[in-house]
């Protein structure tokens, strides 16, 4: 594991694209800001790869900001586990997590989201959202939120849902002449867009541009 | 006049319950047919079956579009062949922009017809022209399909899509419901302007008022899964007065 400290007021913004595995531990001092984007999307790699993402954040100073956005699009036998461990030890900070999985074929996804708000961490704002889209009956998703909230004056929300493509939307698109496969892809892209849209333009890795172009599809 | 659509003894069910019970209807090119009938009679079921909605099962009968077996075609093929449904309840598609959606639809249809895709510029010009027809705002392009649209905006958006796709058979399922007086006029004018001697429309409505604008050649009463009466536009006036009691 690689632990690093973000000093007072420092800022870290980073995209992790198709890392074979990620083990990150960050300690945030007062007023520091972390924005992490974890994208697992690589249909060209070998199909039995198992990826483990572990992101641990300790807000050790007042008024820290943490944002974690994760997207995994899995096919074949791929397995991705994403764990987040966010601890608010001191108050006045915020954390926001949006974790999305798209699971096709026999792929398996797992999200474990541990969120701790210590007794002294008053006025903390923490949000954790996990949304998953199953494209195949053989795909599997496991979600384990673990919330430990010991402070009383906080705003904390969490939500998790796993669903399938909207049949009514699929039919609506087909009724306009859009082939079923393409209609599915449009809906999958729309689902992924929510995470990909968060990545600032300056941080977008070249290898992600074709995907983003196909998703955006907005005619200039 | 060439036969466009022919429905012969159509039976269809949903969830094991029979809704259409031997429906017959012939529509020729150039004609406008109004279908009226009590709630639950099967009007939307008919539009769903004609467009290939997989939730419905056809248990007997035939439907031919220009002589071809319509029921054997996938929903998207029916659409590309020119069957268009203005949905009674248009579907919201968050995250898919109107532009992306419409451009995909147009180019899929063009590919089916063996035509080149429209360039970005040609496409945008077409959008602009058709939006004017429906008096729709420019900002529509970047919004997600129907997401957060008001009831009336959704209906206008249906007719806008119809204007973009220029179908040969348009089925308008209660397109007038939820429209204010001005919107009703705009939508009806839009529909009328899209009329040609080669295409046809099925207008499903509960209100005679729409038929003042879109004047039908025939009015049918659909009750309990069948067409039980056919007349000219005066039948709509009669129904407005007396209701459906005598068809129940
Ligand atoms: N999933 C379903 N399972 C069973 N019955 C259904 C289902 N969906 C619709 N129906 C029934 O099918 C019948 C016909 O419905 P349909 O929507 O075609 O009526 P309609 O003529 O369009 O009515 P309206 O004027 O209210 O729009 C109704 O009785 C309805 O309750
Ligand atoms: Mg209906």
Coordinates of C-alpha atoms and ligand atoms in Angstrom, one line a residue:
Chain A
X1 CA 0.0 0.0 0.0
X2 CA 1.2 3.4 -0.8
X3 CA 0.3 6.1 1.8
X4 CA 0.7 9.7 1.1
X5 CA -0.1 12.9 2.9
X6 CA -1.9 15.8 1.4
X7 CA -0.6 18.9 3.2
X8 CA -2.7 21.8 4.3
X9 CA -4.6 23.3 1.3
X10 CA -3.1 20.9 -1.2
X11 CA -5.0 19.5 -4.1
X12 CA -4.8 16.1 -5.8
X13 CA -6.8 15.3 -8.9
X14 CA -6.1 12.1 -10.7
X15 CA -7.5 9.6 -13.2
X16 CA -6.7 6.0 -12.8
X17 CA -7.6 4.3 -16.1
X18 CA -7.4 0.5 -16.3
X19 CA -4.9 0.0 -13.5
X20 CA -4.5 -3.7 -13.0
X21 CA -5.0 -2.9 -9.3
X22 CA -5.0 0.1 -7.2
X23 CA -4.2 0.5 -3.5
X24 CA -4.3 4.0 -2.4
X25 CA -4.2 5.5 1.0
X26 CA -4.4 9.2 1.4
X27 CA -4.3 11.3 4.6
X28 CA -5.8 14.7 4.1
X29 CA -4.7 17.7 6.2
X30 CA -7.0 20.7 6.7
X31 CA -8.5 22.3 3.7
X32 CA -7.0 19.8 1.2
X33 CA -8.9 18.5 -1.7
X34 CA -8.9 15.1 -3.4
X35 CA -10.7 14.2 -6.6
X36 CA -10.1 10.6 -7.9
X37 CA -11.6 9.0 -11.0
X38 CA -11.2 5.3 -11.3
X39 CA -12.1 3.9 -14.7
X40 CA -12.0 0.2 -15.6
X41 CA -12.9 -0.1 -19.2
X42 CA -10.8 -2.1 -21.5
X43 CA -12.6 -4.7 -23.6
X44 CA -9.3 -5.6 -25.4
X45 CA -7.6 -7.0 -22.4
X46 CA -7.6 -10.7 -21.5
X47 CA -11.0 -11.7 -20.3
X48 CA -10.3 -13.4 -17.0
X49 CA -8.5 -10.5 -15.3
X50 CA -9.4 -9.7 -11.8
X51 CA -9.0 -6.2 -10.7
X52 CA -9.0 -4.9 -7.1
X53 CA -9.3 -1.2 -6.4
X54 CA -8.9 -0.1 -2.8
X55 CA -9.1 3.6 -2.0
X56 CA -8.7 4.7 1.7
X57 CA -9.1 8.3 2.6
X58 CA -8.6 9.8 6.1
X59 CA -9.8 13.3 6.5
X60 CA -7.5 14.2 9.4
X61 CA -7.9 18.0 9.2
X62 CA -10.8 20.4 9.1
X63 CA -12.7 21.3 6.0
X64 CA -11.3 18.7 3.6
X65 CA -13.0 17.8 0.3
X66 CA -13.0 14.3 -1.1
X67 CA -14.6 13.2 -4.3
X68 CA -14.4 9.6 -5.7
X69 CA -15.9 8.7 -9.0
X70 CA -15.6 5.1 -10.2
X71 CA -16.8 3.4 -13.3
X72 CA -16.3 -0.2 -14.4
X73 CA -17.7 -1.7 -17.6
X74 CA -17.1 -5.4 -17.5
X75 CA -17.5 -8.2 -20.0
X76 CA -16.7 -11.9 -20.3
X77 CA -15.4 -13.3 -17.0
X78 CA -14.0 -10.0 -15.7
X79 CA -14.2 -9.3 -12.0
X80 CA -13.7 -5.9 -10.5
X81 CA -13.9 -5.1 -6.8
X82 CA -13.9 -1.5 -5.7
X83 CA -13.5 -0.7 -2.0
X84 CA -13.7 2.7 -0.6
X85 CA -12.8 3.5 3.0
X86 CA -13.6 7.1 3.8
X87 CA -13.0 8.3 7.4
X88 CA -14.0 11.7 8.6
X89 CA -12.0 12.1 11.8
X90 CA -12.4 15.9 11.9
X91 CA -15.5 17.9 11.1
X92 CA -16.5 20.5 8.5
X93 CA -15.4 18.3 5.6
X94 CA -17.2 16.8 2.7
X95 CA -17.0 13.6 0.8
X96 CA -18.9 12.5 -2.3
X97 CA -18.8 9.1 -4.0
X98 CA -20.4 7.9 -7.1
X99 CA -19.6 4.3 -8.0
X100 CA -21.1 2.8 -11.1
X101 CA -20.8 -0.7 -12.6
X102 CA -22.0 -2.0 -16.0
X103 CA -21.9 -5.7 -16.0
X104 CA -22.3 -7.8 -19.2
X105 CA -21.9 -11.6 -19.9
X106 CA -20.7 -13.4 -16.8
X107 CA -18.8 -10.6 -15.2
X108 CA -18.8 -9.9 -11.5
X109 CA -18.7 -6.7 -9.7
X110 CA -18.3 -5.9 -6.0
X111 CA -18.5 -2.6 -4.2
X112 CA -17.7 -2.2 -0.6
X113 CA -18.1 1.3 0.7
X114 CA -17.0 2.0 4.2
X115 CA -17.9 5.4 5.5
X116 CA -17.0 6.5 9.0
X117 CA -17.9 9.8 10.6
X118 CA -16.2 10.1 14.0
X119 CA -17.9 11.6 17.0
X120 CA -16.0 14.8 16.7
X121 CA -16.5 15.2 13.0
X122 CA -19.5 17.5 13.3
X123 CA -20.9 19.4 10.3
X124 CA -19.6 16.7 7.9
X125 CA -21.4 16.2 4.6
X126 CA -21.0 12.8 3.1
X127 CA -22.7 11.1 0.2
X128 CA -22.2 7.7 -1.2
X129 CA -24.1 6.4 -4.3
X130 CA -23.7 3.1 -6.0
X131 CA -25.6 2.4 -9.2
X132 CA -25.3 -0.8 -11.2
X133 CA -26.6 -1.9 -14.6
X134 CA -26.9 -5.6 -15.3
X135 CA -26.8 -6.4 -19.1
X136 CA -27.0 -10.1 -18.7
X137 CA -28.7 -12.6 -16.5
X138 CA -25.4 -14.2 -15.7
X139 CA -23.7 -11.1 -14.5
X140 CA -23.5 -10.5 -10.8
X141 CA -23.2 -7.5 -8.5
X142 CA -22.6 -7.4 -4.8
X143 CA -22.9 -4.2 -2.9
X144 CA -21.9 -3.8 0.7
X145 CA -22.3 -0.3 2.2
X146 CA -20.8 0.0 5.7
X147 CA -21.8 3.2 7.4
X148 CA -20.6 4.1 10.8
X149 CA -21.8 7.5 11.9
X150 CA -21.0 8.7 15.4
X151 CA -21.5 12.4 15.1
X152 CA -25.1 13.8 15.2
X153 CA -24.9 17.1 13.4
X154 CA -24.0 15.7 9.9
X155 CA -25.6 15.3 6.5
X156 CA -25.0 11.8 5.3
X157 CA -26.8 10.0 2.5
X158 CA -26.2 6.7 0.8
X159 CA -28.0 4.9 -1.9
X160 CA -27.5 1.7 -3.9
X161 CA -29.4 0.2 -6.7
X162 CA -28.9 -2.5 -9.3
X163 CA -31.2 -2.6 -12.3
X164 CA -31.5 -3.5 -16.0
X165 CA -32.0 -1.5 -19.1
X166 CA -35.3 0.3 -19.3
X167 CA -37.4 -1.8 -21.7
X168 CA -39.8 1.1 -22.4
X169 CA -36.9 3.3 -23.4
X170 CA -35.5 0.5 -25.6
X171 CA -38.8 0.1 -27.4
X172 CA -39.2 3.8 -27.8
X173 CA -35.9 4.0 -29.6
X174 CA -36.6 1.0 -31.7
X175 CA -39.9 2.6 -32.7
X176 CA -37.9 5.5 -34.1
X177 CA -35.8 3.0 -36.2
X178 CA -32.8 2.6 -34.0
X179 CA -31.6 -1.0 -34.0
X180 CA -31.8 -2.9 -30.7
X181 CA -28.1 -3.2 -30.2
X182 CA -27.5 0.5 -30.9
X183 CA -30.4 1.4 -28.6
X184 CA -28.8 -0.7 -25.8
X185 CA -25.5 1.0 -26.4
X186 CA -27.1 4.5 -26.2
X187 CA -28.6 3.6 -22.9
X188 CA -25.4 2.1 -21.5
X189 CA -23.5 5.2 -22.7
X190 CA -26.0 7.4 -21.0
X191 CA -25.5 5.5 -17.8
X192 CA -21.7 5.8 -17.9
X193 CA -21.8 9.4 -18.9
X194 CA -22.8 10.6 -15.4
X195 CA -19.3 9.5 -14.2
X196 CA -17.3 10.3 -17.3
X197 CA -18.8 13.8 -17.4
X198 CA -17.2 14.5 -14.0
X199 CA -13.6 14.2 -15.4
X200 CA -12.2 17.6 -16.2
X201 CA -11.2 17.9 -19.9
X202 CA -7.5 18.5 -19.0
X203 CA -7.3 15.2 -17.2
X204 CA -8.9 13.0 -19.9
X205 CA -6.3 10.4 -21.0
X206 CA -6.0 10.0 -24.8
X207 CA -7.1 6.4 -24.6
X208 CA -10.4 7.5 -23.3
X209 CA -11.3 10.0 -26.0
X210 CA -12.8 7.5 -28.5
X211 CA -15.1 6.3 -25.8
X212 CA -16.1 9.8 -24.8
X213 CA -16.6 10.8 -28.4
X214 CA -18.9 7.9 -29.0
X215 CA -20.8 8.7 -25.9
X216 CA -21.3 12.4 -26.3
X217 CA -22.4 12.2 -29.8
X218 CA -23.4 15.9 -29.7
X219 CA -23.1 17.5 -33.1
X220 CA -21.2 20.7 -33.0
Chain B
X1 CA -56.0 4.2 -54.4
X2 CA -53.2 2.0 -53.2
X3 CA -53.7 -0.1 -50.1
X4 CA -51.2 1.0 -47.4
X5 CA -52.3 -1.0 -44.4
X6 CA -54.5 -4.0 -44.0
X7 CA -55.5 -5.5 -40.7
X8 CA -57.4 -8.8 -40.9
X9 CA -59.0 -10.5 -37.9
X10 CA -56.4 -9.3 -35.5
X11 CA -56.4 -10.9 -32.1
X12 CA -53.9 -9.8 -29.4
X13 CA -53.4 -10.2 -25.7
X14 CA -51.3 -8.9 -22.9
X15 CA -50.6 -10.8 -19.7
X16 CA -52.7 -13.6 -21.0
X17 CA -55.8 -11.3 -21.3
X18 CA -57.3 -10.9 -24.8
X19 CA -57.7 -7.3 -25.7
X20 CA -58.0 -7.2 -29.5
X21 CA -60.7 -9.6 -30.5
X22 CA -60.9 -9.8 -34.3
X23 CA -60.1 -6.3 -35.5
X24 CA -60.4 -5.4 -39.2
X25 CA -59.3 -2.2 -40.9
X26 CA -58.1 -1.1 -44.3
X27 CA -56.2 2.1 -44.8
X28 CA -55.4 3.5 -48.2
X29 CA -52.7 6.0 -49.1
X30 CA -53.8 9.5 -48.6
X31 CA -56.4 8.7 -46.0
X32 CA -56.8 9.9 -42.4
X33 CA -58.7 7.6 -40.1
X34 CA -59.9 8.6 -36.6
X35 CA -60.3 5.9 -34.0
X36 CA -62.5 6.7 -31.0
X37 CA -63.7 4.5 -28.2
X38 CA -64.1 4.0 -24.5
X39 CA -61.2 3.8 -22.1
X40 CA -59.7 0.4 -22.1
X41 CA -61.2 -0.6 -25.5
X42 CA -57.8 -1.5 -26.9
X43 CA -56.8 1.6 -28.9
X44 CA -53.3 1.8 -27.5
X45 CA -53.1 -1.9 -27.7
X46 CA -53.7 -1.6 -31.4
X47 CA -50.9 1.0 -31.8
X48 CA -48.6 -1.2 -29.6
X49 CA -49.3 -4.3 -31.8
X50 CA -48.8 -2.4 -35.1
X51 CA -45.4 -1.1 -33.9
X52 CA -44.2 -4.5 -32.5
X53 CA -44.2 -3.8 -28.8
X54 CA -42.8 -7.1 -27.3
X55 CA -45.2 -6.9 -24.3
X56 CA -48.1 -7.9 -26.5
X57 CA -48.8 -11.2 -28.1
X58 CA -50.6 -11.5 -31.4
X59 CA -52.6 -14.7 -31.2
X60 CA -54.4 -14.6 -34.6
X61 CA -54.8 -12.5 -37.7
X62 CA -52.7 -10.7 -40.2
X63 CA -51.3 -7.2 -40.8
X64 CA -49.9 -6.1 -44.1
X65 CA -48.0 -3.0 -44.9
X66 CA -48.0 -2.4 -48.7
X67 CA -48.7 -6.1 -49.0
X68 CA -45.8 -7.2 -46.7
X69 CA -46.2 -9.1 -43.5
X70 CA -45.8 -6.4 -40.9
X71 CA -46.0 -8.7 -37.9
X72 CA -42.9 -10.6 -39.0
X73 CA -40.7 -7.4 -38.9
X74 CA -38.7 -6.3 -35.9
X75 CA -39.9 -3.0 -34.4
X76 CA -37.0 -1.0 -35.8
X77 CA -37.6 -2.4 -39.3
X78 CA -41.3 -1.4 -39.1
X79 CA -40.2 2.1 -38.1
X80 CA -37.7 2.3 -40.9
X81 CA -40.4 1.1 -43.3
X82 CA -42.3 4.1 -42.3
X83 CA -44.6 3.2 -39.3
X84 CA -44.5 5.9 -36.7
X85 CA -46.2 6.0 -33.3
X86 CA -46.8 9.2 -31.4
X87 CA -46.9 7.6 -28.0
X88 CA -49.8 8.2 -25.6
X89 CA -47.1 8.3 -22.9
X90 CA -43.8 9.4 -24.4
X91 CA -40.8 7.8 -22.6
X92 CA -38.1 9.8 -20.9
X93 CA -34.5 8.8 -21.7
X94 CA -32.1 10.5 -19.3
X95 CA -28.6 11.0 -20.6
X96 CA -29.5 10.6 -24.3
X97 CA -29.6 14.0 -25.9
X98 CA -32.4 14.8 -28.4
X99 CA -29.7 15.5 -31.0
X100 CA -27.9 12.2 -30.6
X101 CA -31.1 10.3 -30.5
X102 CA -32.6 11.9 -33.6
X103 CA -29.4 11.8 -35.6
X104 CA -29.0 8.1 -34.9
X105 CA -32.7 7.4 -35.8
X106 CA -32.4 9.4 -39.1
X107 CA -29.2 7.8 -40.1
X108 CA -30.4 4.3 -39.3
X109 CA -33.4 4.9 -41.5
X110 CA -31.2 6.4 -44.3
X111 CA -28.9 3.3 -44.2
X112 CA -32.0 1.1 -44.5
X113 CA -33.0 3.1 -47.6
X114 CA -29.4 2.8 -49.0
X115 CA -28.7 6.5 -48.5
X116 CA -25.6 8.1 -47.1
X117 CA -25.8 9.4 -43.6
X118 CA -26.5 13.1 -43.1
X119 CA -23.5 15.3 -42.3
X120 CA -23.6 17.1 -39.0
X121 CA -24.4 20.3 -40.8
X122 CA -27.2 18.9 -42.9
X123 CA -28.7 17.3 -39.8
X124 CA -28.7 20.5 -37.8
X125 CA -30.3 22.4 -40.6
X126 CA -33.0 19.7 -40.8
X127 CA -33.6 19.9 -37.1
X128 CA -33.9 23.7 -37.2
X129 CA -36.4 23.6 -40.0
X130 CA -38.6 21.0 -38.4
X131 CA -38.4 22.6 -35.0
X132 CA -39.8 25.8 -36.5
X133 CA -42.8 23.8 -37.8
X134 CA -43.6 22.9 -34.2
X135 CA -42.5 26.2 -32.7
X136 CA -40.1 24.3 -30.5
X137 CA -37.2 26.1 -28.8
X138 CA -33.5 25.7 -29.9
X139 CA -32.3 24.6 -26.5
X140 CA -34.2 21.3 -27.1
X141 CA -31.2 19.8 -28.9
X142 CA -29.0 19.3 -25.9
X143 CA -31.7 18.1 -23.5
X144 CA -32.2 14.5 -22.8
X145 CA -35.1 12.9 -24.7
X146 CA -38.4 14.0 -23.0
X147 CA -36.7 14.3 -19.7
X148 CA -38.4 17.0 -17.6
X149 CA -40.6 18.0 -20.6
X150 CA -44.1 19.1 -19.7
X151 CA -46.9 17.0 -20.9
X152 CA -47.6 19.3 -23.8
X153 CA -43.9 19.6 -24.7
X154 CA -43.7 15.8 -24.9
X155 CA -46.6 15.6 -27.3
X156 CA -45.1 18.4 -29.5
X157 CA -41.8 16.5 -29.4
X158 CA -43.5 13.4 -30.8
X159 CA -44.8 15.4 -33.8
X160 CA -41.4 17.0 -34.2
X161 CA -39.9 13.5 -34.5
X162 CA -42.6 12.6 -37.0
X163 CA -41.7 15.6 -39.0
X164 CA -38.0 14.5 -39.0
X165 CA -38.8 10.9 -40.0
X166 CA -41.6 11.5 -42.5
X167 CA -43.4 8.2 -42.0
X168 CA -45.8 6.7 -44.5
X169 CA -48.1 5.6 -41.6
X170 CA -48.4 7.9 -38.6
X171 CA -50.4 6.6 -35.6
X172 CA -51.2 9.5 -33.2
X173 CA -52.3 8.0 -29.9
X174 CA -54.1 10.8 -28.0
X175 CA -51.6 13.4 -29.2
X176 CA -54.1 16.1 -28.3
X177 CA -54.4 15.2 -24.6
X178 CA -52.6 17.6 -22.4
X179 CA -52.1 20.3 -25.1
X180 CA -53.2 23.8 -24.5
X181 CA -55.3 25.5 -27.2
X182 CA -52.4 27.1 -29.0
X183 CA -50.3 23.9 -28.8
X184 CA -53.2 21.9 -30.2
X185 CA -53.4 24.2 -33.2
X186 CA -49.6 24.1 -33.8
X187 CA -49.5 20.3 -33.5
X188 CA -52.5 19.9 -35.8
X189 CA -51.1 22.2 -38.4
X190 CA -47.8 20.3 -38.2
X191 CA -49.6 17.1 -38.8
X192 CA -51.6 18.5 -41.7
X193 CA -48.5 19.9 -43.3
X194 CA -46.9 16.5 -43.3
X195 CA -49.8 15.0 -45.1
X196 CA -49.2 13.8 -48.7
X197 CA -51.3 11.8 -51.1
X198 CA -48.9 8.9 -50.4
X199 CA -49.0 8.7 -46.6
X200 CA -51.8 8.0 -44.1
X201 CA -52.6 8.7 -40.5
X202 CA -54.5 7.0 -37.7
X203 CA -55.6 9.5 -35.2
X204 CA -56.7 8.1 -31.8
X205 CA -58.6 10.6 -29.8
X206 CA -61.4 11.2 -27.3
X207 CA -62.2 14.6 -28.5
X208 CA -64.1 15.8 -31.5
X209 CA -62.2 19.1 -31.1
X210 CA -59.0 17.7 -32.6
X211 CA -60.9 16.5 -35.7
X212 CA -62.0 20.1 -36.4
X213 CA -58.3 20.6 -37.2
X214 CA -57.3 17.2 -38.5
X215 CA -60.3 16.3 -40.6
X216 CA -60.6 12.6 -41.0
X217 CA -62.0 10.7 -44.0
X218 CA -63.3 8.0 -41.7
X219 CA -64.2 7.7 -38.0
X220 CA -64.2 4.3 -36.4
X221 CA -65.5 3.3 -33.0
X222 CA -63.3 0.7 -31.3
X223 CA -65.1 -1.0 -28.5
X224 CA -64.1 -4.2 -26.7
X225 CA -61.3 -5.1 -29.1
X226 CA -63.2 -4.6 -32.4
X227 CA -64.2 -1.9 -34.8
X228 CA -67.9 -1.8 -34.2
X229 CA -68.9 1.2 -36.3
X230 CA -67.4 3.2 -39.1
X231 CA -68.7 6.5 -40.5
X232 CA -67.5 9.9 -41.7
X233 CA -66.6 12.8 -39.6
X234 CA -70.2 13.4 -38.5
X235 CA -69.9 10.2 -36.4
X236 CA -67.5 12.0 -34.1
X237 CA -70.1 14.7 -33.5
X238 CA -72.7 12.1 -32.8
X239 CA -70.4 10.3 -30.3
X240 CA -69.7 13.6 -28.6
X241 CA -73.4 14.0 -28.0
X242 CA -74.4 10.5 -27.1
X243 CA -71.3 8.8 -25.9
X244 CA -70.5 5.1 -26.3
X245 CA -73.5 3.7 -24.4
X246 CA -75.0 2.0 -27.4
X247 CA -71.7 0.2 -28.2
X248 CA -71.2 -1.1 -24.7
Ligands
LIG1 N1 -50.0 -5.6 -18.6 C1 -51.3 -5.7 -18.7 N2 -52.0 -6.8 -18.2 C2 -53.3 -7.0 -18.3 N3 -54.1 -6.1 -18.8 C3 -53.5 -5.0 -19.4 C4 -52.2 -4.8 -19.3 N4 -51.9 -3.6 -20.0 C5 -53.1 -3.1 -20.4 N5 -54.1 -4.0 -20.1 C6 -55.5 -3.8 -20.3 O1 -55.8 -3.7 -21.7 C7 -57.0 -3.0 -21.9 C8 -56.8 -2.1 -23.1 O2 -55.9 -1.1 -22.8 P1 -55.5 0.0 -23.9 O3 -54.4 0.8 -23.3 O4 -55.3 -0.5 -25.2 O5 -56.9 0.9 -23.9 P2 -57.2 2.3 -24.6 O6 -58.4 2.0 -25.5 O7 -56.0 2.8 -25.2 O8 -57.7 3.2 -23.4 P3 -57.5 4.8 -23.1 O9 -58.6 5.4 -23.9 O10 -57.8 4.8 -21.6 O11 -56.2 5.2 -23.5 C9 -57.3 -2.3 -20.6 O12 -58.4 -2.9 -20.0 C10 -56.0 -2.5 -19.8 O13 -56.3 -2.5 -18.4
LIG2 MG1 -54.8 4.5 -24.9

